[in-house]
Structure formats: structure tokens, C-alpha cells
Amino acid sequence: MAQRDASIDRNLNQNWSPETLLVHGGQLRTGFGETAEALFLTQSYVYETAEQAEARFKDEEPGFIYSRFSNPTVAMFEERMRLLEGAEACRATATGMAAVTSALLCYLKAGDHIVASRAMFGSCRYVVEELCPRFGISSTLVDGRDIEAWRKAIRPNTKAVFFETPANPTLDIVDIPAVAQLAHDVGALVFVDNVFATPLLQKPLQLGADVVLYSATKHIDGQGRCLGGVVLCSEKFLKDHLHNFLRQTGPSLSPFNAWVLLKALETFPLRVEAQCARAARIADFLADKPQVARVLYCGRPDHPQADIIRRQMSGGGQVVTFDIAGGKPAAFRFLNALRLIRISNNLGDAKSLITHPATTTHQRLSADARAEFGIGDGMLRLSVGLESVDDLIADLEYGLKAAAG
Ligand SMILES: *Cc1c(COP(=O)(O)O)cnc(C)c1O
């Protein structure tokens, strides 16, 4: 591991605030003295001598070998994310799903058991429910809001618990310290998909998590351009499990995408703060409307788990979920009347995006399973972007008028 990290300035002032770290953290400046981070589009690296090549391969000398293992631009992105999260180690991957799959499969083996919350991103559920059992890793899904359900499901051979909080699209919350306690009692590790909260609004490692996962595709890029993923963990987890798995199986982040994500981190706090402020205003606006049966927003005191949110999150996030009275026909009229907010299943973008979970992200579930999740036919999930909040509210008015029929 020394090979990749030695060239990065690790003497950076660790007391800097996140905003400062996100502009300067991890920068690896070349002899040209460039201001902006350089993009190293290279597959491999040349050595001065045969002895140097030998020393690099033996891990006796720092430096890069091959970009499946590490690359200077990717290393800068990883170091910046590591500083932001306050983790011992960080690795970037090609997508958020590559991060999730690698983090679980590098560690679990046949005979192990994993407990996960059932309100999870669809592909994460596939990994836990279908992929893991194929390799002899049994899994149990629970209602993540119910601490007794976690207690009953966790057993002596449980090696991992995995959940997303807040969860998509219902914004269900898992009590991170409470579940971490139950997991650690049997020696299991806690994996948290922290995409919805972002590293700015929730710090799972400080709340008891062992491994934190991101889809950098979402708020970290935040401008709808490239896919990416991040795993944050301890040095020990990296050394014992993740490092070799990533090197040998190759879900590497492309240097180009790493460069885009690295530069995006510079404006990350400004963007998320502005999106959260707009989302809070929009949630309050919708809550007053007769066509809206229910609003779910992590920043509102009427969120069913507002007490846990207050303990573990420092902001309400940028996703607002709401139920339009009148089911699918009214929800579709709402969507089709919008002129500014675009219909898309992505989130975290500068552009406001809205989706109807029952017919898109969650259409594969049976109607019963959706009902169990609380995903009704009138539910819409709005990812609030960076447009003027007045323009967004004016657009939502068009939707409401159309929904009322
Ligand atoms: C998008 C998303 C993922 C998967 O990320 P990709 O970058 O699309 O692979 C995982 N978890 C959550 C909560 C997500 O929103």
C-alpha cells in the first residue's frame, strides 16, 4: 500500500474544516507546479532501472505500478474523501455498486451470515438477497426501523450488518449506534450506505459503523456526469480484505472520472447546503397543500423518526418524498405537467429530478412488497437541485393544479 500513498502530502493540517480539505486535501502536485489537480490518463508507469521495478513490486519503494492498482488522480480523490470522512483508509471504485459489492464480497465467505435492512437500493438488495446466498453466505432482511427485528435476526455467525439510512424513497431511518452495538456484540462489522445523507450531514464512523459506502455518482459529482463509488474503512479492513480484492478483481475508477469527482468535491459543501435549504422550503410548501396527502422530509419535525434524525444527522438532506392524493393517475398528471423539474430516477444532481418509485425504481417489487415498504401509487420522490427555489415552487404549482384534475 505504501507505493500509492507515499507521494501524497499527508502532513496536511488535519484541523482544517471540511470546506478547506475539500479544496486542498490530497493534492499531488507535479514539478510543473500546476494549480489545479492533474489528470493522469496513464495505464502504467515506467521505471528508471530494473532494480527500481523490482523494489516497487516488492513494496520496498513507493510509487505507482499499474492503474488497476492505483493512479495518481484516483489517489488524490481517495485522499480527499478520506480526509472528509475522517477514515483511516479509502478506496475508489467505478460505481457505487462496485463499492458495495467489493466491500461485502472481499470480507464475507461461505458459512457467514449477513443481516440487512429491506428498505435498500434495489441493486444492494440483489447483492444481499441473491448474490451472497449463491456463495453460501446466508442473509436475513429486516425492517431497519425496528431495533427488535435487528436483535432477533443477528446471530452468532452474523459477520456483517448492512443498511442505508435515510433509505430510498421512504426516508426510513436506521438508528446507527443501536444497530452497531448489537452487531459488535457478536463481532459483526457494520456497513453503511450513506448516499442519501452524504458525508456532510452524517458521520457513520463516529456513530459506530465500520465501513461507509458511497455512490459518488450522486451528490459527490452532483452535476450528472460520471459514475463512481467510494469505500471508507479502517487500515486493518483495507489490509486484510479490501486491498487485494480490488487489485485482483479490478473494479477500478477511471482516472478521468476521478478527476471530475475530485474537482466536484471543491464545491460539494456549497452545493449540498444550497440543495438542503431549497428542499426544506419545498417540503414546507408541499405540506400545506390539500392535494398532498403526506410529506416525508428528514428536516421536518413531523418525520416519524425525527428523534433519531436529530441525534445522527446534521441536516435534512435534499430529497423530499410526498404522496399525491388520487394515486397513480394523479401522480402521473402531476409529473406530466412539470416544465422545469425533469422526470428522472437519478438524484443529487444540480438539476431537480423527480420520479414515481412504484413504476420505476421499485416496479420490480410486488404490489404487496411495495405496500409493506410504504411505497404507494401516489408517491413521488423529488431530488432538489440548485435552481431558484421560487422557480421550483412555481413548477410544483403546475403539478398540483394538474393533479387536482
Ligand atoms: C445510486 C445508489 C447506489 C448505487 O450507485 P451507482 O453509482 O449507481 O452504482 C447505491 N446506493 C444508493 C443509496 C444509491 O442511491
Coordinates of C-alpha atoms and ligand atoms in Angstrom, one line a residue:
M1 CA 0.0 0.0 0.0
A2 CA 3.0 2.3 0.7
Q3 CA 3.5 2.5 -3.1
R4 CA 0.5 4.6 -3.8
D5 CA 0.3 6.9 -0.8
A6 CA 3.8 8.0 -0.2
S7 CA 3.8 10.8 -2.7
I8 CA 0.7 12.5 -1.2
D9 CA 1.2 15.2 1.3
R10 CA -0.1 13.6 4.5
N11 CA 1.2 16.5 6.6
L12 CA -1.8 18.5 5.7
N13 CA -3.3 20.4 8.6
Q14 CA -5.8 17.9 9.9
N15 CA -7.6 20.7 11.8
W16 CA -8.8 22.3 8.7
S17 CA -12.5 22.5 8.2
P18 CA -14.2 20.2 5.6
E19 CA -14.6 23.2 3.2
T20 CA -10.8 23.7 3.2
L21 CA -9.9 20.0 3.0
L22 CA -12.3 19.6 0.0
V23 CA -10.3 22.3 -1.9
H24 CA -6.8 21.3 -0.9
G25 CA -6.8 17.8 0.6
G26 CA -4.8 15.1 -1.1
Q27 CA -3.3 17.2 -3.9
L28 CA -0.3 15.7 -5.5
R29 CA 1.5 18.5 -7.3
T30 CA 4.0 17.6 -10.1
G31 CA 7.2 19.5 -10.9
F32 CA 5.3 21.8 -13.2
G33 CA 3.6 23.4 -10.2
E34 CA 0.1 23.3 -11.7
T35 CA -2.6 24.9 -9.6
A36 CA -5.4 22.5 -10.5
E37 CA -5.1 18.8 -9.9
A38 CA -3.5 17.0 -12.9
L39 CA -5.3 14.3 -14.8
F40 CA -3.1 11.3 -15.2
L41 CA -4.6 9.3 -18.1
T42 CA -2.0 6.5 -18.0
Q43 CA -2.3 2.8 -17.7
S44 CA 1.2 2.0 -16.4
Y45 CA 4.4 3.6 -15.1
V46 CA 8.0 3.3 -16.3
Y47 CA 11.0 2.6 -14.0
E48 CA 14.4 4.1 -14.2
T49 CA 16.1 0.8 -13.7
A50 CA 15.4 -2.9 -13.3
E51 CA 16.2 -2.6 -9.7
Q52 CA 13.6 0.1 -9.2
A53 CA 10.9 -2.1 -10.9
E54 CA 11.9 -5.0 -8.5
A55 CA 11.7 -2.7 -5.5
R56 CA 8.3 -1.4 -6.5
F57 CA 6.9 -4.9 -6.9
K58 CA 8.3 -5.9 -3.6
D59 CA 6.6 -2.9 -2.0
E60 CA 10.1 -1.7 -0.8
E61 CA 9.8 1.6 -2.7
P62 CA 6.9 4.0 -3.1
G63 CA 5.5 4.7 -6.5
F64 CA 2.8 3.5 -8.9
I65 CA 2.9 0.3 -10.9
Y66 CA -0.3 -0.1 -12.8
S67 CA -3.6 1.9 -12.8
R68 CA -5.8 -1.1 -11.9
F69 CA -3.9 -0.9 -8.6
S70 CA -3.6 2.8 -8.2
N71 CA -3.3 6.0 -10.2
P72 CA -2.2 9.5 -9.0
T73 CA -5.5 11.2 -9.9
V74 CA -7.5 8.4 -8.3
A75 CA -5.2 8.6 -5.2
M76 CA -5.9 12.3 -4.9
F77 CA -9.7 11.7 -5.0
E78 CA -9.4 8.9 -2.4
E79 CA -7.2 11.0 -0.1
R80 CA -9.7 13.9 -0.3
M81 CA -12.6 11.6 0.6
R82 CA -10.6 10.0 3.4
L83 CA -9.9 13.4 5.0
L84 CA -13.6 14.4 4.7
E85 CA -14.9 11.3 6.2
G86 CA -12.2 11.1 8.9
A87 CA -11.5 7.5 8.0
E88 CA -8.2 5.6 8.2
A89 CA -8.4 4.3 4.6
C90 CA -10.3 5.0 1.4
R91 CA -10.6 3.3 -2.0
A92 CA -12.5 4.5 -5.0
T93 CA -14.4 2.2 -7.4
A94 CA -16.0 2.5 -10.8
T95 CA -19.6 2.8 -9.4
G96 CA -21.4 2.8 -6.1
M97 CA -22.5 -0.8 -6.7
A98 CA -18.8 -1.8 -7.3
A99 CA -18.1 -0.2 -3.9
V100 CA -20.9 -2.1 -2.2
T101 CA -20.2 -5.5 -3.9
S102 CA -16.4 -5.3 -3.3
A103 CA -16.8 -4.2 0.4
L104 CA -19.1 -7.2 1.1
L105 CA -17.5 -9.9 -1.0
C106 CA -13.9 -9.1 -0.1
Y107 CA -14.9 -9.9 3.5
L108 CA -17.7 -12.5 3.7
K109 CA -17.2 -16.2 2.9
A110 CA -19.4 -19.3 2.8
G111 CA -20.9 -20.1 6.2
D112 CA -21.2 -16.4 7.1
H113 CA -24.5 -14.6 7.6
I114 CA -25.5 -11.0 6.8
V115 CA -28.4 -9.0 8.1
A116 CA -29.6 -6.1 6.0
S117 CA -32.5 -3.6 6.1
R118 CA -35.1 -4.4 3.5
A119 CA -35.5 -0.7 2.5
M120 CA -32.5 -0.5 0.3
F121 CA -31.4 0.5 -3.1
G122 CA -32.6 -2.3 -5.5
S123 CA -29.2 -3.4 -6.6
C124 CA -28.0 -3.6 -3.0
R125 CA -30.9 -5.9 -2.2
Y126 CA -29.8 -8.1 -5.2
V127 CA -26.3 -8.4 -3.8
V128 CA -27.6 -9.4 -0.3
E129 CA -30.7 -11.4 -1.3
E130 CA -29.5 -13.2 -4.4
L131 CA -25.7 -12.9 -4.9
C132 CA -24.5 -13.6 -1.4
P133 CA -26.6 -16.8 -0.9
R134 CA -25.2 -18.2 -4.2
F135 CA -21.8 -18.4 -2.5
G136 CA -23.1 -19.9 0.8
I137 CA -23.5 -16.5 2.6
S138 CA -27.0 -16.6 4.1
S139 CA -28.9 -13.4 4.5
T140 CA -31.8 -12.0 6.5
L141 CA -33.7 -8.9 5.7
V142 CA -35.4 -6.9 8.4
D143 CA -37.4 -3.7 8.8
G144 CA -34.5 -1.4 9.6
R145 CA -36.5 0.9 11.8
D146 CA -37.3 -1.9 14.2
I147 CA -34.5 -2.5 16.7
E148 CA -36.1 -5.7 18.0
A149 CA -36.1 -7.1 14.4
W150 CA -32.3 -6.5 14.2
R151 CA -31.9 -8.1 17.7
K152 CA -33.8 -11.2 16.6
A153 CA -32.0 -11.5 13.2
I154 CA -28.4 -11.1 14.4
R155 CA -26.9 -14.5 15.4
P156 CA -23.5 -15.9 16.3
N157 CA -22.4 -16.4 12.7
T158 CA -23.5 -13.0 11.6
K159 CA -20.4 -11.3 10.2
A160 CA -22.0 -8.2 8.6
V161 CA -25.0 -5.9 9.0
F162 CA -25.7 -3.6 6.1
F163 CA -28.2 -0.7 5.8
E164 CA -28.9 2.5 4.1
T165 CA -30.1 5.5 6.2
P166 CA -32.1 7.5 5.2
A167 CA -33.4 4.9 2.8
N168 CA -34.8 5.4 -0.7
P169 CA -37.5 6.5 -1.3
T170 CA -39.4 6.4 2.0
L171 CA -36.6 8.1 4.0
D172 CA -36.8 5.4 6.7
I173 CA -34.1 5.8 9.3
V174 CA -31.9 3.2 11.0
D175 CA -30.6 4.0 14.5
I176 CA -26.8 3.6 13.7
P177 CA -25.4 3.4 17.2
A178 CA -28.1 1.0 18.4
V179 CA -27.7 -1.4 15.5
A180 CA -23.9 -1.1 15.7
Q181 CA -24.0 -2.2 19.3
L182 CA -26.0 -5.3 18.5
A183 CA -23.6 -6.2 15.6
H184 CA -20.5 -5.6 17.6
D185 CA -21.8 -7.8 20.4
V186 CA -21.4 -10.8 18.1
G187 CA -18.3 -9.5 16.4
A188 CA -20.0 -8.4 13.1
L189 CA -18.9 -5.4 11.1
V190 CA -21.4 -2.6 10.3
F191 CA -21.6 -1.4 6.6
V192 CA -23.5 1.8 6.0
D193 CA -24.6 3.1 2.6
N194 CA -24.5 6.8 3.4
V195 CA -25.5 8.1 0.0
F196 CA -28.7 10.0 1.0
A197 CA -27.1 11.8 4.0
T198 CA -23.8 12.5 2.2
P199 CA -20.6 12.7 4.3
L200 CA -21.5 16.3 5.1
L201 CA -24.7 15.5 7.1
Q202 CA -24.0 12.2 8.8
K203 CA -20.7 10.6 10.0
P204 CA -21.4 6.9 10.3
L205 CA -17.9 6.0 11.5
Q206 CA -18.3 8.3 14.5
L207 CA -21.7 6.6 15.2
G208 CA -20.3 3.1 15.3
A209 CA -20.1 2.0 11.6
D210 CA -17.0 0.1 10.4
V211 CA -17.3 0.6 6.6
V212 CA -19.0 3.5 4.9
L213 CA -20.0 3.3 1.2
Y214 CA -20.9 6.0 -1.3
S215 CA -22.2 6.2 -4.8
A216 CA -20.1 9.2 -5.9
T217 CA -22.5 9.3 -8.9
K218 CA -24.9 11.2 -6.7
H219 CA -24.1 14.3 -4.7
I220 CA -20.3 14.0 -4.9
D221 CA -20.4 14.6 -8.7
G222 CA -23.7 16.4 -8.2
Q223 CA -23.7 17.5 -11.8
G224 CA -24.9 14.4 -13.6
R225 CA -21.7 13.4 -15.4
C226 CA -19.9 10.3 -14.2
L227 CA -20.3 7.2 -12.1
G228 CA -18.1 6.5 -9.2
G229 CA -18.0 4.7 -5.8
V230 CA -16.1 5.0 -2.5
V231 CA -15.3 2.6 0.3
L232 CA -14.1 4.1 3.6
C233 CA -12.8 1.8 6.3
S234 CA -10.0 1.0 8.8
E235 CA -6.4 0.3 7.7
K236 CA -7.0 -3.2 9.0
F237 CA -10.0 -3.8 6.9
L238 CA -8.1 -2.5 3.9
K239 CA -5.1 -4.6 4.5
D240 CA -6.9 -7.8 5.5
H241 CA -9.7 -7.7 2.9
L242 CA -10.2 -4.9 0.5
H243 CA -6.8 -4.0 -0.9
N244 CA -6.0 -7.3 -2.5
F245 CA -9.6 -7.9 -3.6
L246 CA -9.7 -4.6 -5.6
R247 CA -6.3 -5.2 -7.1
Q248 CA -7.1 -8.6 -8.4
T249 CA -10.8 -8.2 -9.4
G250 CA -10.4 -4.7 -10.9
P251 CA -13.5 -2.6 -10.3
S252 CA -11.2 0.5 -10.6
L253 CA -12.3 4.1 -11.0
S254 CA -11.2 5.6 -14.3
P255 CA -8.7 8.5 -13.8
F256 CA -10.9 10.7 -15.9
N257 CA -13.9 10.1 -13.7
A258 CA -11.7 10.5 -10.6
W259 CA -10.6 13.9 -11.9
V260 CA -14.2 15.1 -12.4
L261 CA -15.2 13.9 -8.9
L262 CA -12.1 15.4 -7.3
K263 CA -12.9 18.8 -8.8
A264 CA -16.6 18.4 -7.8
L265 CA -15.5 17.9 -4.2
E266 CA -14.3 21.6 -4.1
T267 CA -17.9 22.8 -4.4
F268 CA -19.6 19.9 -2.6
P269 CA -20.5 21.6 0.7
L270 CA -21.8 24.7 -1.1
R271 CA -24.0 22.6 -3.4
V272 CA -25.4 20.3 -0.7
E273 CA -26.1 23.2 1.7
A274 CA -28.0 25.1 -1.1
Q275 CA -29.9 22.0 -2.1
C276 CA -30.9 21.2 1.5
A277 CA -32.1 24.8 2.0
R278 CA -34.3 24.5 -1.1
A279 CA -35.6 21.1 -0.1
A280 CA -36.6 22.3 3.3
R281 CA -38.6 25.2 1.8
I282 CA -40.2 22.8 -0.7
A283 CA -41.2 20.3 1.9
D284 CA -42.9 23.0 3.9
F285 CA -44.6 24.3 0.8
L286 CA -46.0 20.8 -0.1
A287 CA -47.1 20.0 3.4
D288 CA -49.7 22.8 3.3
K289 CA -51.3 21.6 0.1
P290 CA -54.6 19.8 0.0
Q291 CA -53.6 17.6 -3.0
V292 CA -50.6 16.3 -0.9
A293 CA -51.6 13.5 1.4
R294 CA -48.2 13.3 3.2
V295 CA -44.8 14.8 3.0
L296 CA -41.7 12.9 4.2
Y297 CA -38.6 15.1 4.7
C298 CA -35.7 14.4 7.2
G299 CA -35.6 18.0 8.2
R300 CA -39.2 18.3 9.3
P301 CA -40.3 17.7 12.9
D302 CA -43.2 15.5 11.6
H303 CA -40.8 12.9 10.2
P304 CA -41.9 9.7 12.0
Q305 CA -38.3 9.2 13.3
A306 CA -37.4 12.8 13.9
D307 CA -35.8 12.0 17.3
I308 CA -33.2 9.6 15.7
I309 CA -32.6 12.1 12.9
R310 CA -31.8 14.8 15.5
R311 CA -29.2 12.5 17.1
Q312 CA -27.4 11.3 14.0
M313 CA -27.9 13.8 11.1
S314 CA -26.9 17.5 11.0
G315 CA -29.3 18.4 8.1
G316 CA -32.4 17.3 6.4
G317 CA -30.9 16.3 3.0
Q318 CA -32.1 17.2 -0.5
V319 CA -34.7 14.5 -1.1
V320 CA -38.4 15.2 -0.5
T321 CA -40.9 12.4 -0.8
F322 CA -44.6 13.0 -0.9
D323 CA -47.9 11.3 -1.7
I324 CA -50.2 12.9 -4.1
A325 CA -53.9 12.2 -3.3
G326 CA -55.5 10.3 -6.2
G327 CA -53.0 7.5 -6.7
K328 CA -51.1 6.8 -10.0
P329 CA -53.4 8.8 -12.3
A330 CA -53.0 12.0 -10.2
A331 CA -49.2 11.4 -9.7
F332 CA -48.7 11.0 -13.5
R333 CA -50.8 14.1 -14.2
F334 CA -48.5 15.9 -11.7
L335 CA -45.3 14.7 -13.4
N336 CA -46.5 15.4 -16.9
A337 CA -47.5 19.0 -16.0
L338 CA -44.0 19.9 -14.8
R339 CA -42.0 22.3 -17.1
L340 CA -38.7 22.7 -15.1
I341 CA -38.3 19.7 -12.9
R342 CA -37.3 16.7 -15.1
I343 CA -38.6 13.2 -14.8
S344 CA -35.6 11.0 -14.0
N345 CA -34.7 8.3 -11.5
N346 CA -31.2 9.9 -10.6
L347 CA -30.7 12.1 -7.6
G348 CA -28.2 14.5 -6.1
D349 CA -27.9 16.4 -9.4
A350 CA -27.8 20.2 -9.8
K351 CA -31.0 19.7 -11.9
S352 CA -34.1 18.9 -9.9
L353 CA -35.3 15.4 -10.8
I354 CA -38.5 13.6 -9.9
T355 CA -39.6 10.0 -10.1
H356 CA -42.6 7.8 -9.4
P357 CA -41.0 4.9 -7.5
A358 CA -43.9 2.5 -7.9
T359 CA -43.5 2.4 -11.7
T360 CA -39.7 3.0 -11.9
T361 CA -37.1 2.3 -9.2
H362 CA -39.4 -0.1 -7.3
Q363 CA -41.6 -1.5 -10.1
R364 CA -39.9 -4.9 -9.8
L365 CA -41.3 -5.4 -6.3
S366 CA -44.8 -6.9 -6.0
A367 CA -47.7 -4.6 -5.0
D368 CA -47.7 -6.3 -1.6
A369 CA -43.9 -5.7 -1.1
R370 CA -44.4 -2.1 -2.1
A371 CA -47.3 -1.7 0.3
E372 CA -45.1 -3.2 3.1
F373 CA -42.5 -0.6 2.3
G374 CA -45.0 2.2 2.4
I375 CA -44.5 3.0 -1.3
G376 CA -48.0 3.9 -2.5
D377 CA -49.2 4.6 -6.1
G378 CA -49.3 8.3 -5.4
M379 CA -45.7 8.6 -4.1
L380 CA -43.2 10.9 -5.8
R381 CA -39.6 11.3 -4.9
L382 CA -38.1 14.7 -5.6
S383 CA -34.4 15.3 -5.7
V384 CA -34.0 19.0 -5.2
G385 CA -31.3 20.7 -7.4
L386 CA -29.8 24.2 -7.5
E387 CA -32.4 26.1 -9.4
S388 CA -34.1 29.1 -7.8
V389 CA -36.5 27.8 -5.2
D390 CA -39.2 30.2 -6.4
D391 CA -39.0 28.7 -9.9
L392 CA -39.1 25.2 -8.4
I393 CA -42.2 26.1 -6.3
A394 CA -43.9 27.7 -9.3
D395 CA -43.3 24.5 -11.3
L396 CA -44.7 22.4 -8.4
E397 CA -47.8 24.5 -8.5
Y398 CA -48.3 23.4 -12.1
G399 CA -48.1 19.8 -11.0
L400 CA -50.5 20.3 -8.1
K401 CA -53.1 22.0 -10.3
A402 CA -52.9 19.1 -12.8
A403 CA -53.1 16.5 -10.0
A404 CA -56.2 18.1 -8.7
G405 CA -57.6 17.3 -12.2
Ligands
LIG1 C1 -27.3 5.2 -6.7 C2 -27.1 4.4 -5.4 C3 -26.3 3.3 -5.3 C4 -25.6 2.7 -6.5 O1 -24.7 3.6 -7.1 P1 -24.2 3.6 -8.6 O2 -23.1 4.6 -8.6 O3 -25.4 3.8 -9.4 O4 -23.6 2.2 -8.8 C5 -26.2 2.6 -4.1 N1 -26.9 3.1 -3.0 C6 -27.7 4.2 -3.1 C7 -28.4 4.6 -1.9 C8 -27.9 4.9 -4.3 O5 -28.7 6.0 -4.3

